[in-house]
């Protein structure tokens, strides 16, 4: 099977999304689109509603206002076309790596596409570890396994919530390169949440900055850099300026808020 066969890309639109948890308003009037086949990162101060937004995109949280649509159809619950990767790999500790990857197929009563899974395992350098239990894998390996698990289902959209937040800086950079490599092959639409502005710029076609809670879009930057991105690209003037602009957005707002 060609690795690109069955390539699927979906688009997302977030329209006036609002979410309140009782008194706490996490999101308000949040609107943006994610074009099919692009990587969009979302950054913003802690507690501004990023996870809330991602869970709503995944159909795991109900919005209290507005709508999120996948290819024009409102998302009302968990969707087979949407893959999720969290900060924790969430592998089942009593199942080996192969059985962990098979797990979502068992739940969905779908036959695993073994060729595609093997290809993905190759891609992330996990071939030969199929029989290992999660505790026998490093944090980075577990996270790579969870990416394979999500991509093995060929989702139209992959949602990632600080997937590398728990990894050391070196492993994190490796993982960033890996995500870009896989994306260059699959062109799966990716929404990526991170606290690292550098990671957001490295990976993305667009970086969206949210305001402090209630989160809405403060700014939206295009990242027009050639791929694959290199150490030289990341050391360019363009990236330096972009990094500073995003930092000014995030910290500027916080300073203003603190001064009120
Ligand atoms: N299940 C919940 N019940 C009640 N309040 C919640 C719930 N989930 C989130 N909140 C509140 O909503 C706000 C936004 O939380 P959220 O987790 O979406 O922020 P975040 O931007 O992901 O933060 P961080 O960067 O720290 O991960 C916070 O004030 C939080 O306390
Ligand atoms: Mg969060």
GROMACS .gro file of C-alpha atoms and ligand atoms in nm:
model
  292
    1UNK     CA    1   0.000   0.000   0.000
    2UNK     CA    2   0.129   0.341  -0.082
    3UNK     CA    3   0.183   0.536   0.234
    4UNK     CA    4  -0.017   0.825   0.099
    5UNK     CA    5  -0.314   0.622  -0.018
    6UNK     CA    6  -0.638   0.717   0.149
    7UNK     CA    7  -0.500   1.056   0.243
    8UNK     CA    8  -0.771   1.242   0.430
    9UNK     CA    9  -0.786   1.603   0.527
   10UNK     CA   10  -1.073   1.778   0.694
   11UNK     CA   11  -1.130   2.145   0.767
   12UNK     CA   12  -1.256   2.291   1.092
   13UNK     CA   13  -1.447   2.607   1.160
   14UNK     CA   14  -1.494   2.757   1.504
   15UNK     CA   15  -1.780   3.008   1.509
   16UNK     CA   16  -1.842   3.235   1.810
   17UNK     CA   17  -1.751   2.951   2.044
   18UNK     CA   18  -1.836   3.010   2.408
   19UNK     CA   19  -1.798   2.781   2.704
   20UNK     CA   20  -1.884   2.849   3.065
   21UNK     CA   21  -1.827   2.609   3.352
   22UNK     CA   22  -2.084   2.758   3.591
   23UNK     CA   23  -1.938   3.094   3.696
   24UNK     CA   24  -1.613   3.040   3.510
   25UNK     CA   25  -1.623   3.157   3.151
   26UNK     CA   26  -1.346   2.973   2.966
   27UNK     CA   27  -1.421   3.084   2.606
   28UNK     CA   28  -1.618   3.371   2.457
   29UNK     CA   29  -1.680   3.465   2.092
   30UNK     CA   30  -1.390   3.255   1.974
   31UNK     CA   31  -1.384   3.224   1.594
   32UNK     CA   32  -1.133   3.096   1.341
   33UNK     CA   33  -1.097   2.842   1.060
   34UNK     CA   34  -0.846   2.567   1.009
   35UNK     CA   35  -0.794   2.494   0.640
   36UNK     CA   36  -0.766   2.128   0.537
   37UNK     CA   37  -0.410   1.999   0.531
   38UNK     CA   38  -0.259   2.278   0.741
   39UNK     CA   39  -0.097   2.285   1.084
   40UNK     CA   40  -0.239   2.550   1.315
   41UNK     CA   41  -0.100   2.608   1.664
   42UNK     CA   42  -0.286   2.773   1.947
   43UNK     CA   43  -0.094   2.953   2.219
   44UNK     CA   44  -0.207   3.170   2.507
   45UNK     CA   45  -0.168   3.220   2.880
   46UNK     CA   46  -0.236   2.930   3.115
   47UNK     CA   47  -0.608   2.890   3.185
   48UNK     CA   48  -0.723   3.084   2.876
   49UNK     CA   49  -0.931   2.796   2.750
   50UNK     CA   50  -0.702   2.611   2.507
   51UNK     CA   51  -0.778   2.263   2.637
   52UNK     CA   52  -1.147   2.354   2.659
   53UNK     CA   53  -1.134   2.457   2.293
   54UNK     CA   54  -0.956   2.140   2.184
   55UNK     CA   55  -1.192   1.914   2.377
   56UNK     CA   56  -1.484   2.095   2.217
   57UNK     CA   57  -1.326   2.037   1.874
   58UNK     CA   58  -1.301   1.669   1.965
   59UNK     CA   59  -1.668   1.660   2.059
   60UNK     CA   60  -1.581   1.575   2.421
   61UNK     CA   61  -1.712   1.904   2.565
   62UNK     CA   62  -2.034   2.078   2.473
   63UNK     CA   63  -2.004   2.447   2.396
   64UNK     CA   64  -2.244   2.682   2.573
   65UNK     CA   65  -2.249   2.915   2.270
   66UNK     CA   66  -2.153   2.901   1.905
   67UNK     CA   67  -2.050   2.604   1.700
   68UNK     CA   68  -1.755   2.402   1.578
   69UNK     CA   69  -1.792   2.227   1.245
   70UNK     CA   70  -1.590   1.960   1.066
   71UNK     CA   71  -1.613   2.004   0.691
   72UNK     CA   72  -1.923   2.214   0.748
   73UNK     CA   73  -2.101   1.964   0.975
   74UNK     CA   74  -2.147   2.063   1.340
   75UNK     CA   75  -1.954   1.846   1.585
   76UNK     CA   76  -2.192   1.710   1.846
   77UNK     CA   77  -1.992   1.423   1.995
   78UNK     CA   78  -1.677   1.214   1.950
   79UNK     CA   79  -1.611   1.175   1.579
   80UNK     CA   80  -1.429   0.890   1.399
   81UNK     CA   81  -1.250   1.142   1.178
   82UNK     CA   82  -1.089   1.323   1.470
   83UNK     CA   83  -0.773   1.191   1.636
   84UNK     CA   84  -0.643   1.309   1.973
   85UNK     CA   85  -0.302   1.315   2.139
   86UNK     CA   86  -0.268   1.441   2.495
   87UNK     CA   87   0.025   1.548   2.711
   88UNK     CA   88   0.026   1.202   2.867
   89UNK     CA   89   0.055   0.912   2.624
   90UNK     CA   90  -0.235   0.733   2.800
   91UNK     CA   91  -0.122   0.386   2.697
   92UNK     CA   92  -0.296   0.101   2.877
   93UNK     CA   93  -0.027  -0.034   3.112
   94UNK     CA   94  -0.140  -0.397   3.084
   95UNK     CA   95  -0.124  -0.406   2.705
   96UNK     CA   96   0.191  -0.419   2.496
   97UNK     CA   97   0.260  -0.154   2.234
   98UNK     CA   98   0.099  -0.345   1.945
   99UNK     CA   99  -0.210  -0.421   2.154
  100UNK     CA  100  -0.234  -0.055   2.258
  101UNK     CA  101  -0.237   0.050   1.893
  102UNK     CA  102  -0.498  -0.217   1.816
  103UNK     CA  103  -0.720  -0.100   2.102
  104UNK     CA  104  -0.917   0.178   1.924
  105UNK     CA  105  -0.977  -0.059   1.632
  106UNK     CA  106  -1.124  -0.315   1.872
  107UNK     CA  107  -1.355  -0.053   2.020
  108UNK     CA  108  -1.466   0.058   1.675
  109UNK     CA  109  -1.481  -0.303   1.553
  110UNK     CA  110  -1.256  -0.210   1.263
  111UNK     CA  111  -0.985  -0.425   1.116
  112UNK     CA  112  -0.643  -0.262   1.175
  113UNK     CA  113  -0.455  -0.167   0.859
  114UNK     CA  114  -0.139  -0.350   0.956
  115UNK     CA  115   0.072  -0.224   0.662
  116UNK     CA  116  -0.006   0.135   0.750
  117UNK     CA  117   0.058   0.074   1.122
  118UNK     CA  118   0.393  -0.091   1.044
  119UNK     CA  119   0.485   0.201   0.821
  120UNK     CA  120   0.402   0.449   1.097
  121UNK     CA  121   0.598   0.245   1.354
  122UNK     CA  122   0.892   0.252   1.114
  123UNK     CA  123   0.854   0.624   1.069
  124UNK     CA  124   0.875   0.690   1.443
  125UNK     CA  125   1.147   0.431   1.496
  126UNK     CA  126   0.940   0.195   1.709
  127UNK     CA  127   0.962  -0.120   1.494
  128UNK     CA  128   1.087  -0.407   1.706
  129UNK     CA  129   0.922  -0.269   2.021
  130UNK     CA  130   0.575  -0.404   1.946
  131UNK     CA  131   0.589  -0.657   2.231
  132UNK     CA  132   0.721  -0.409   2.487
  133UNK     CA  133   0.494  -0.302   2.769
  134UNK     CA  134   0.449   0.076   2.819
  135UNK     CA  135   0.665   0.071   3.135
  136UNK     CA  136   0.951  -0.062   2.923
  137UNK     CA  137   0.933   0.242   2.692
  138UNK     CA  138   1.075   0.589   2.756
  139UNK     CA  139   0.844   0.893   2.777
  140UNK     CA  140   0.933   0.995   2.422
  141UNK     CA  141   0.871   0.642   2.292
  142UNK     CA  142   0.534   0.631   2.466
  143UNK     CA  143   0.438   0.960   2.311
  144UNK     CA  144   0.550   0.837   1.967
  145UNK     CA  145   0.332   0.530   2.022
  146UNK     CA  146   0.034   0.749   2.103
  147UNK     CA  147   0.090   0.943   1.780
  148UNK     CA  148   0.096   0.617   1.585
  149UNK     CA  149  -0.220   0.506   1.765
  150UNK     CA  150  -0.398   0.828   1.662
  151UNK     CA  151  -0.270   0.829   1.301
  152UNK     CA  152  -0.332   0.459   1.246
  153UNK     CA  153  -0.703   0.540   1.222
  154UNK     CA  154  -0.630   0.789   0.941
  155UNK     CA  155  -0.812   1.079   1.104
  156UNK     CA  156  -0.907   1.379   0.892
  157UNK     CA  157  -0.791   1.601   1.177
  158UNK     CA  158  -0.536   1.538   1.448
  159UNK     CA  159  -0.579   1.742   1.767
  160UNK     CA  160  -0.276   1.762   1.995
  161UNK     CA  161  -0.283   1.918   2.344
  162UNK     CA  162   0.071   1.995   2.459
  163UNK     CA  163   0.182   1.652   2.342
  164UNK     CA  164   0.548   1.712   2.422
  165UNK     CA  165   0.507   1.926   2.734
  166UNK     CA  166   0.637   1.651   2.961
  167UNK     CA  167   0.947   1.573   2.753
  168UNK     CA  168   1.298   1.717   2.787
  169UNK     CA  169   1.395   1.993   2.544
  170UNK     CA  170   1.612   1.769   2.326
  171UNK     CA  171   1.350   1.496   2.284
  172UNK     CA  172   1.092   1.764   2.223
  173UNK     CA  173   1.285   1.905   1.927
  174UNK     CA  174   1.319   1.555   1.786
  175UNK     CA  175   0.946   1.505   1.822
  176UNK     CA  176   0.879   1.835   1.644
  177UNK     CA  177   1.088   1.722   1.349
  178UNK     CA  178   0.905   1.391   1.351
  179UNK     CA  179   0.562   1.555   1.345
  180UNK     CA  180   0.670   1.772   1.052
  181UNK     CA  181   0.807   1.469   0.865
  182UNK     CA  182   0.487   1.272   0.915
  183UNK     CA  183   0.282   1.574   0.818
  184UNK     CA  184   0.484   1.622   0.498
  185UNK     CA  185   0.386   1.268   0.411
  186UNK     CA  186   0.022   1.258   0.523
  187UNK     CA  187  -0.075   1.629   0.517
  188UNK     CA  188  -0.325   1.552   0.792
  189UNK     CA  189  -0.485   1.867   0.930
  190UNK     CA  190  -0.331   1.932   1.272
  191UNK     CA  191  -0.440   2.161   1.556
  192UNK     CA  192  -0.158   2.186   1.805
  193UNK     CA  193  -0.168   2.341   2.151
  194UNK     CA  194   0.158   2.438   2.314
  195UNK     CA  195   0.319   2.668   2.569
  196UNK     CA  196   0.631   2.688   2.352
  197UNK     CA  197   0.620   2.973   2.101
  198UNK     CA  198   0.923   2.829   1.924
  199UNK     CA  199   0.754   2.491   1.887
  200UNK     CA  200   0.440   2.663   1.754
  201UNK     CA  201   0.639   2.854   1.490
  202UNK     CA  202   0.851   2.554   1.394
  203UNK     CA  203   0.548   2.337   1.325
  204UNK     CA  204   0.280   2.568   1.200
  205UNK     CA  205   0.137   2.733   0.895
  206UNK     CA  206  -0.048   2.962   1.136
  207UNK     CA  207  -0.015   3.052   1.501
  208UNK     CA  208  -0.327   3.174   1.679
  209UNK     CA  209  -0.285   3.364   2.006
  210UNK     CA  210  -0.574   3.358   2.252
  211UNK     CA  211  -0.651   3.626   2.509
  212UNK     CA  212  -0.657   3.547   2.881
  213UNK     CA  213  -0.982   3.389   2.999
  214UNK     CA  214  -1.239   3.408   2.852
  215UNK     CA  215  -1.033   3.303   2.552
  216UNK     CA  216  -1.095   3.451   2.211
  217UNK     CA  217  -0.864   3.513   1.918
  218UNK     CA  218  -0.623   3.798   1.990
  219UNK     CA  219  -0.399   3.755   1.688
  220UNK     CA  220  -0.344   3.518   1.402
  221UNK     CA  221   0.001   3.490   1.239
  222UNK     CA  222   0.087   3.323   0.910
  223UNK     CA  223   0.415   3.135   0.921
  224UNK     CA  224   0.540   3.137   0.565
  225UNK     CA  225   0.864   2.946   0.602
  226UNK     CA  226   0.990   2.674   0.367
  227UNK     CA  227   0.965   2.312   0.481
  228UNK     CA  228   1.124   2.108   0.611
  229UNK     CA  229   1.224   2.369   0.863
  230UNK     CA  230   1.584   2.369   0.973
  231UNK     CA  231   1.801   2.512   1.247
  232UNK     CA  232   1.892   2.790   1.001
  233UNK     CA  233   1.525   2.868   0.935
  234UNK     CA  234   1.462   2.889   1.306
  235UNK     CA  235   1.758   3.124   1.350
  236UNK     CA  236   1.630   3.362   1.080
  237UNK     CA  237   1.530   3.723   1.135
  238UNK     CA  238   1.175   3.636   1.031
  239UNK     CA  239   1.137   3.382   1.310
  240UNK     CA  240   1.298   3.617   1.563
  241UNK     CA  241   1.048   3.893   1.475
  242UNK     CA  242   0.755   3.654   1.482
  243UNK     CA  243   0.862   3.515   1.818
  244UNK     CA  244   0.883   3.866   1.963
  245UNK     CA  245   0.548   3.970   1.820
  246UNK     CA  246   0.377   3.665   1.974
  247UNK     CA  247   0.553   3.718   2.308
  248UNK     CA  248   0.446   4.082   2.312
  249UNK     CA  249   0.088   3.972   2.251
  250UNK     CA  250   0.091   3.721   2.533
  251UNK     CA  251   0.294   3.906   2.794
  252UNK     CA  252   0.173   4.254   2.692
  253UNK     CA  253  -0.177   4.155   2.773
  254UNK     CA  254  -0.077   4.001   3.102
  255UNK     CA  255   0.115   4.313   3.203
  256UNK     CA  256  -0.178   4.534   3.116
  257UNK     CA  257  -0.411   4.306   3.308
  258UNK     CA  258  -0.188   4.309   3.615
  259UNK     CA  259  -0.170   4.690   3.602
  260UNK     CA  260  -0.549   4.733   3.601
  261LIG     N1  261  -1.412   2.056   3.374
  261LIG     C1  262  -1.403   2.180   3.421
  261LIG     N2  263  -1.485   2.225   3.518
  261LIG     C2  264  -1.478   2.352   3.563
  261LIG     N3  265  -1.389   2.443   3.518
  261LIG     C3  266  -1.304   2.404   3.422
  261LIG     C4  267  -1.305   2.273   3.369
  261LIG     N4  268  -1.208   2.263   3.274
  261LIG     C5  269  -1.150   2.384   3.269
  261LIG     N5  270  -1.208   2.469   3.358
  261LIG     C6  271  -1.172   2.610   3.376
  261LIG     O1  272  -1.175   2.674   3.251
  261LIG     C7  273  -1.065   2.761   3.235
  261LIG     C8  274  -0.986   2.723   3.112
  261LIG     O2  275  -0.925   2.597   3.134
  261LIG     P1  276  -0.842   2.521   3.022
  261LIG     O3  277  -0.797   2.394   3.082
  261LIG     O4  278  -0.921   2.515   2.898
  261LIG     O5  279  -0.719   2.624   3.001
  261LIG     P2  280  -0.582   2.605   2.923
  261LIG     O6  281  -0.567   2.725   2.835
  261LIG     O7  282  -0.577   2.472   2.859
  261LIG     O8  283  -0.475   2.613   3.040
  261LIG     P3  284  -0.327   2.549   3.048
  261LIG     O9  285  -0.244   2.630   2.956
  261LIG    O10  286  -0.287   2.568   3.190
  261LIG    O11  287  -0.337   2.405   3.009
  261LIG     C9  288  -0.985   2.753   3.365
  261LIG    O12  289  -1.021   2.862   3.446
  261LIG    C10  290  -1.031   2.625   3.429
  261LIG    O13  291  -1.029   2.634   3.568
  262LIG    MG1  292  -0.453   2.304   2.880
   0.00000   0.00000   0.00000
